[in-house]
């Protein structure tokens, strides 16, 4: 299959990822479902041909990867009139493989992705740190793209994004938007952060806080009065606080610094919904845990009372807060997810307690 034709078909099917792996037919995922195309399994020669086509379409030199010194490659590219694609090319069992993430040209609409207003309100913060967390593939990039888009249209300033690689492309609206791709436009997140602080930033989107250096730099940037958005692979607000504090040798200082700059933590995961798409297939919807840094929350972080955050979120509805399990219970009672789904994806409550709450 010609590569452009394949990519257009994946967009039409609303695929999220396309898998090019030897021994398997071309396969894609949509709403968490894996679909294998009705075709013969790919042979190593087929996967090599498709990988070479990806490099040609993206305008990159495949020889740099094929010379044997690189075992994987991560990049993004755009096809005019079609969309953007994020690609990871790799070697496996002596053959080439690739996974392509499909990213439409248009920015996501929060309503289409069931992103609540309490999450979108994070665009109203003027300075500090907002973290969007969750497992890989949970929609963190989509949520951040919606927040940045709202911010871009509602104020003026300079937005700097640093991503690995760039997914959604933002136009210059009320803000100037500078987007830098790691390894292409800048050597790494830390270099990009240091440079950004000399580029008159008002908002910084840091694709991921990976280690002590980037976490420390992000906190320092937030202390200077810049609004910083970033992600972590954590499953709850409490886990997020612990993950950040644990990378610092001086944990007391880290808790004080974090409590001072943190504005919100948004945790999300995708779960199967009872609703169906136009073809009768189940879809997935996001479930959120939202923690806003009220005075009480800041004190809990500062005083190392992270175990009390869940209770504070339960009672903080008026401040726009909610827990993951509370939202699962709500969605179940509204008929949007099943009881078994709510039990499977719970994060805080024990099984028996959660079952009792579900009724």
Coordinates of C-alpha atoms in Angstrom, one line a residue:
X1 CA 0.0 0.0 0.0
X2 CA 1.3 3.5 -0.9
X3 CA 2.2 5.3 2.2
X4 CA 0.1 8.5 1.6
X5 CA -2.9 6.3 0.9
X6 CA -2.4 4.4 4.1
X7 CA -2.0 7.6 6.2
X8 CA -5.2 9.1 4.7
X9 CA -7.1 5.9 5.5
X10 CA -5.9 6.0 9.1
X11 CA -7.1 9.6 9.4
X12 CA -10.5 8.6 7.9
X13 CA -10.7 5.7 10.4
X14 CA -9.8 8.1 13.3
X15 CA -6.8 5.9 14.1
X16 CA -4.5 7.0 16.9
X17 CA -1.5 4.7 16.1
X18 CA -0.4 2.6 13.2
X19 CA 1.9 -0.4 13.7
X20 CA 4.4 -1.5 11.0
X21 CA 5.9 -4.7 12.3
X22 CA 7.2 -7.8 10.5
X23 CA 5.1 -10.9 10.9
X24 CA 1.9 -8.9 11.4
X25 CA -0.5 -7.2 8.9
X26 CA -0.7 -3.5 9.0
X27 CA -2.4 -2.7 12.3
X28 CA -4.0 0.4 13.9
X29 CA -5.6 1.4 17.1
X30 CA -8.8 3.4 17.4
X31 CA -10.5 4.2 20.8
X32 CA -8.3 1.5 22.4
X33 CA -9.3 -1.2 19.9
X34 CA -6.7 -3.0 17.8
X35 CA -7.6 -3.5 14.2
X36 CA -5.6 -5.6 11.7
X37 CA -6.1 -4.9 8.1
X38 CA -7.2 -7.7 5.8
X39 CA -3.9 -8.4 4.2
X40 CA -0.9 -10.8 4.4
X41 CA 1.6 -10.3 7.3
X42 CA 4.4 -7.9 6.5
X43 CA 7.8 -9.4 5.7
X44 CA 11.1 -7.7 6.7
X45 CA 11.4 -6.4 3.1
X46 CA 7.9 -4.8 3.4
X47 CA 8.7 -3.0 6.6
X48 CA 12.0 -1.8 5.3
X49 CA 10.2 -0.4 2.2
X50 CA 7.6 1.4 4.4
X51 CA 10.2 2.8 6.7
X52 CA 12.2 4.2 3.7
X53 CA 8.9 5.7 2.4
X54 CA 8.4 7.4 5.8
X55 CA 11.8 9.0 5.6
X56 CA 11.2 10.1 2.0
X57 CA 7.9 11.7 2.9
X58 CA 9.3 13.4 5.9
X59 CA 12.3 14.7 4.0
X60 CA 14.8 13.0 6.2
X61 CA 17.9 10.9 5.2
X62 CA 17.2 7.2 5.9
X63 CA 20.9 6.4 5.5
X64 CA 21.6 8.0 8.9
X65 CA 19.4 5.4 10.5
X66 CA 20.3 2.5 8.3
X67 CA 24.1 2.9 8.9
X68 CA 23.6 0.7 12.0
X69 CA 24.7 3.2 14.6
X70 CA 21.2 4.2 15.6
X71 CA 18.8 1.6 17.0
X72 CA 15.7 3.9 17.0
X73 CA 14.7 7.3 15.8
X74 CA 11.9 9.6 16.9
X75 CA 10.6 12.5 14.8
X76 CA 7.5 14.1 13.4
X77 CA 6.5 15.4 10.0
X78 CA 3.5 16.9 8.2
X79 CA 1.7 16.1 4.9
X80 CA 0.0 19.1 3.3
X81 CA -3.8 18.9 3.4
X82 CA -3.7 15.7 5.5
X83 CA -2.2 16.0 9.0
X84 CA 0.9 15.6 11.2
X85 CA 2.4 12.3 12.2
X86 CA 4.8 11.4 15.0
X87 CA 7.0 8.4 14.2
X88 CA 9.2 6.1 16.2
X89 CA 11.4 3.9 13.9
X90 CA 13.1 0.9 15.6
X91 CA 14.9 -2.4 15.0
X92 CA 13.4 -5.7 16.2
X93 CA 14.6 -9.2 15.5
X94 CA 16.8 -8.1 12.7
X95 CA 14.1 -6.1 10.9
X96 CA 12.8 -2.6 10.8
X97 CA 9.6 -1.5 12.5
X98 CA 7.7 1.7 13.1
X99 CA 4.8 3.1 15.1
X100 CA 3.1 6.2 13.6
X101 CA 1.0 8.5 15.8
X102 CA -1.7 10.2 13.8
X103 CA -2.2 13.9 14.7
X104 CA -4.9 15.9 12.8
X105 CA -3.9 19.4 11.6
X106 CA -6.8 21.0 13.4
X107 CA -6.4 21.6 17.1
X108 CA -8.6 19.5 19.3
X109 CA -12.0 20.8 20.6
X110 CA -12.3 20.3 24.4
X111 CA -15.9 19.4 24.1
X112 CA -15.2 16.6 21.6
X113 CA -12.6 15.1 24.0
X114 CA -14.9 15.5 27.1
X115 CA -12.4 17.9 28.8
X116 CA -14.3 19.6 31.7
X117 CA -14.3 23.4 32.3
X118 CA -12.5 22.9 35.6
X119 CA -9.5 21.6 33.6
X120 CA -9.7 24.3 30.9
X121 CA -9.7 26.9 33.7
X122 CA -6.0 26.1 34.1
X123 CA -5.5 28.5 31.1
X124 CA -6.5 31.4 33.4
X125 CA -3.4 31.1 35.7
X126 CA -0.9 33.9 35.0
X127 CA 2.1 32.3 36.6
X128 CA 3.2 29.2 38.4
X129 CA 3.2 25.5 37.5
X130 CA 0.4 23.2 36.2
X131 CA 1.1 19.5 35.7
X132 CA -1.0 17.2 33.5
X133 CA -0.2 13.6 34.4
X134 CA -1.2 10.1 33.6
X135 CA 0.0 6.9 31.8
X136 CA 1.3 7.0 28.2
X137 CA -1.5 7.4 25.7
X138 CA -3.9 8.9 28.2
X139 CA -4.4 12.1 26.2
X140 CA -2.1 14.4 28.1
X141 CA -0.9 16.1 25.0
X142 CA -4.4 16.7 23.8
X143 CA -5.5 18.3 27.1
X144 CA -2.4 20.6 27.1
X145 CA -3.1 21.5 23.4
X146 CA -6.6 22.6 24.4
X147 CA -5.4 24.6 27.3
X148 CA -2.6 26.3 25.3
X149 CA -5.1 27.0 22.5
X150 CA -7.5 28.7 24.9
X151 CA -4.7 30.7 26.4
X152 CA -3.4 31.7 23.0
X153 CA -6.8 33.1 22.0
X154 CA -7.6 34.8 25.3
X155 CA -4.4 36.9 26.1
X156 CA -1.3 38.4 24.6
X157 CA 2.3 37.3 25.3
X158 CA 5.0 34.8 24.2
X159 CA 4.3 31.1 24.4
X160 CA 7.3 28.8 24.1
X161 CA 6.7 25.1 23.7
X162 CA 9.5 22.4 23.8
X163 CA 8.4 19.0 22.7
X164 CA 9.9 15.6 21.7
X165 CA 8.6 15.7 19.0
X166 CA 6.1 18.5 18.3
X167 CA 2.6 17.2 18.0
X168 CA 0.0 19.9 17.7
X169 CA 1.0 23.1 15.8
X170 CA -0.4 26.4 17.2
X171 CA -0.9 29.4 15.1
X172 CA 0.0 32.9 16.2
X173 CA -3.3 34.2 17.7
X174 CA -3.3 36.8 20.6
X175 CA 0.1 35.3 21.5
X176 CA 3.4 34.8 19.7
X177 CA 3.9 31.0 19.7
X178 CA 7.4 29.6 19.4
X179 CA 7.6 25.8 19.1
X180 CA 11.0 24.0 19.5
X181 CA 11.5 20.3 18.8
X182 CA 14.0 18.4 20.9
X183 CA 17.1 17.2 19.0
X184 CA 16.2 19.2 16.0
X185 CA 15.8 22.8 17.2
X186 CA 17.6 22.3 20.6
X187 CA 19.8 19.6 22.1
X188 CA 17.5 18.8 25.0
X189 CA 14.8 20.0 27.4
X190 CA 17.3 21.6 29.8
X191 CA 19.0 23.6 27.1
X192 CA 15.6 24.6 25.7
X193 CA 14.5 25.8 29.2
X194 CA 17.7 27.8 29.8
X195 CA 17.3 29.4 26.4
X196 CA 13.6 30.1 26.9
X197 CA 14.2 32.2 30.0
X198 CA 16.2 34.6 27.8
X199 CA 13.5 34.8 25.2
X200 CA 10.9 36.9 27.1
X201 CA 8.5 34.1 27.8
X202 CA 5.1 34.4 29.4
X203 CA 4.1 30.8 29.0
X204 CA 6.3 27.7 28.7
X205 CA 5.1 24.2 27.7
X206 CA 7.7 21.6 28.7
X207 CA 6.8 18.3 27.0
X208 CA 7.9 16.2 30.0
X209 CA 9.8 16.7 33.3
X210 CA 12.1 13.7 33.0
X211 CA 14.8 14.1 35.6
X212 CA 16.2 16.3 38.4
X213 CA 17.7 18.8 36.0
X214 CA 14.5 19.5 34.1
X215 CA 12.3 19.4 37.2
X216 CA 14.6 21.8 39.0
X217 CA 14.7 24.2 36.0
X218 CA 10.9 24.1 35.6
X219 CA 10.4 25.1 39.2
X220 CA 12.9 27.9 38.9
X221 CA 11.2 29.1 35.7
X222 CA 7.9 29.1 37.6
X223 CA 9.5 31.1 40.4
X224 CA 10.5 33.8 38.0
X225 CA 6.8 34.5 37.2
X226 CA 6.5 32.5 34.0
X227 CA 3.5 30.2 33.6
X228 CA 4.8 26.6 33.1
X229 CA 2.9 23.6 31.9
X230 CA 4.4 20.1 31.9
X231 CA 3.6 16.4 32.2
X232 CA 4.6 13.4 34.3
X233 CA 3.8 9.7 34.1
X234 CA 2.0 9.6 37.5
X235 CA -1.5 8.3 38.3
X236 CA -2.6 10.6 41.1
X237 CA -2.0 14.1 42.5
X238 CA -0.3 12.5 45.6
X239 CA 2.0 10.4 43.4
X240 CA 2.9 13.5 41.4
X241 CA 4.0 15.4 44.5
X242 CA 6.0 12.5 45.8
X243 CA 7.7 11.9 42.4
X244 CA 8.9 15.5 42.2
X245 CA 10.0 15.7 45.8
X246 CA 11.9 12.4 45.6
X247 CA 14.3 13.6 42.9
X248 CA 15.7 16.3 45.1
X249 CA 18.4 15.7 47.7
X250 CA 16.9 18.4 50.0
X251 CA 13.3 17.3 50.2
X252 CA 12.2 19.9 52.7
X253 CA 13.4 22.7 50.4
X254 CA 11.8 20.9 47.4
X255 CA 8.4 20.8 49.2
X256 CA 8.6 24.5 50.1
X257 CA 9.6 25.4 46.5
X258 CA 6.8 23.2 45.0
X259 CA 4.1 24.5 47.4
X260 CA 5.0 28.0 46.4
X261 CA 4.7 27.6 42.6
X262 CA 2.2 24.8 42.1
X263 CA -1.2 25.9 40.8
X264 CA -2.8 22.6 39.8
X265 CA -2.3 18.9 39.1
X266 CA -4.6 17.3 36.5
X267 CA -4.4 13.5 36.4
X268 CA -6.2 11.6 33.6
X269 CA -6.8 8.2 32.2
X270 CA -8.9 6.9 29.3
X271 CA -11.5 4.3 30.1
X272 CA -14.1 2.3 28.0
X273 CA -17.4 4.1 27.8
X274 CA -20.9 2.6 27.3
X275 CA -21.4 4.8 24.3
X276 CA -20.7 3.6 20.7
X277 CA -19.3 5.2 17.6
X278 CA -21.0 5.3 14.2
X279 CA -19.9 1.7 13.5
X280 CA -21.1 0.3 16.8
X281 CA -17.7 0.1 18.4
X282 CA -17.1 1.2 22.0
X283 CA -15.3 4.5 22.5
X284 CA -13.1 5.7 25.4
X285 CA -13.6 8.8 27.5
X286 CA -11.2 10.6 29.8
X287 CA -11.6 10.6 33.6
X288 CA -9.9 13.3 35.5
X289 CA -8.6 14.0 39.0
X290 CA -8.1 17.7 39.6
X291 CA -6.2 19.2 42.5
X292 CA -6.0 23.0 42.8
X293 CA -3.3 24.5 45.0
X294 CA -5.4 26.2 47.6
X295 CA -3.8 27.5 50.8
X296 CA -4.8 24.2 52.5
X297 CA -3.2 22.1 49.7
X298 CA -0.1 24.2 49.8
X299 CA 0.3 23.6 53.5
X300 CA -0.1 19.9 53.1
X301 CA 2.6 19.8 50.5
X302 CA 4.9 22.0 52.6
X303 CA 4.3 20.0 55.8
X304 CA 4.7 16.6 54.0
X305 CA 1.0 15.6 54.6
X306 CA 0.5 14.2 51.1
X307 CA -1.6 11.4 52.5
X308 CA -4.3 14.1 53.2
X309 CA -4.5 15.4 49.7
X310 CA -7.2 12.9 48.6
X311 CA -9.5 14.0 51.4
X312 CA -8.9 17.6 50.6
X313 CA -9.8 17.0 47.0
X314 CA -13.0 15.2 48.0
X315 CA -14.2 18.2 50.0
X316 CA -12.8 20.8 47.5
X317 CA -15.6 20.7 44.8
X318 CA -16.3 24.4 45.3
X319 CA -12.6 25.1 44.3
X320 CA -13.0 22.9 41.1
X321 CA -11.4 19.8 42.6
X322 CA -12.3 16.1 42.3
X323 CA -10.8 12.7 42.8
X324 CA -10.3 10.0 40.1
X325 CA -12.5 7.5 42.0
X326 CA -15.1 10.1 42.7
X327 CA -15.4 10.8 39.0
X328 CA -15.5 7.1 38.2
X329 CA -18.4 6.7 40.6
X330 CA -20.2 9.7 39.0
X331 CA -19.7 8.4 35.5
X332 CA -21.0 5.0 36.5
X333 CA -24.1 6.4 38.1
X334 CA -24.7 8.5 35.0
X335 CA -24.6 5.4 32.9
X336 CA -21.5 6.5 30.9
X337 CA -19.3 3.7 32.1
X338 CA -20.0 0.3 33.6
X339 CA -19.6 -0.8 37.2
X340 CA -16.8 -3.2 36.2
X341 CA -14.9 -0.4 34.4
X342 CA -15.2 1.8 37.5
X343 CA -13.8 -0.9 39.7
X344 CA -11.0 -1.8 37.3
X345 CA -9.7 1.8 36.9
X346 CA -10.0 2.9 40.5
X347 CA -6.9 4.5 42.0
X348 CA -7.5 5.2 45.7
X349 CA -10.4 3.2 47.1
X350 CA -10.2 -0.5 48.0
X351 CA -12.3 -2.9 45.9
X352 CA -15.0 -3.5 48.5
X353 CA -15.4 0.1 49.5
X354 CA -15.6 1.2 45.9
X355 CA -18.2 -1.5 45.1
X356 CA -20.3 -0.3 48.1
X357 CA -20.1 3.3 46.8
X358 CA -21.2 2.2 43.3
X359 CA -24.2 0.4 44.8

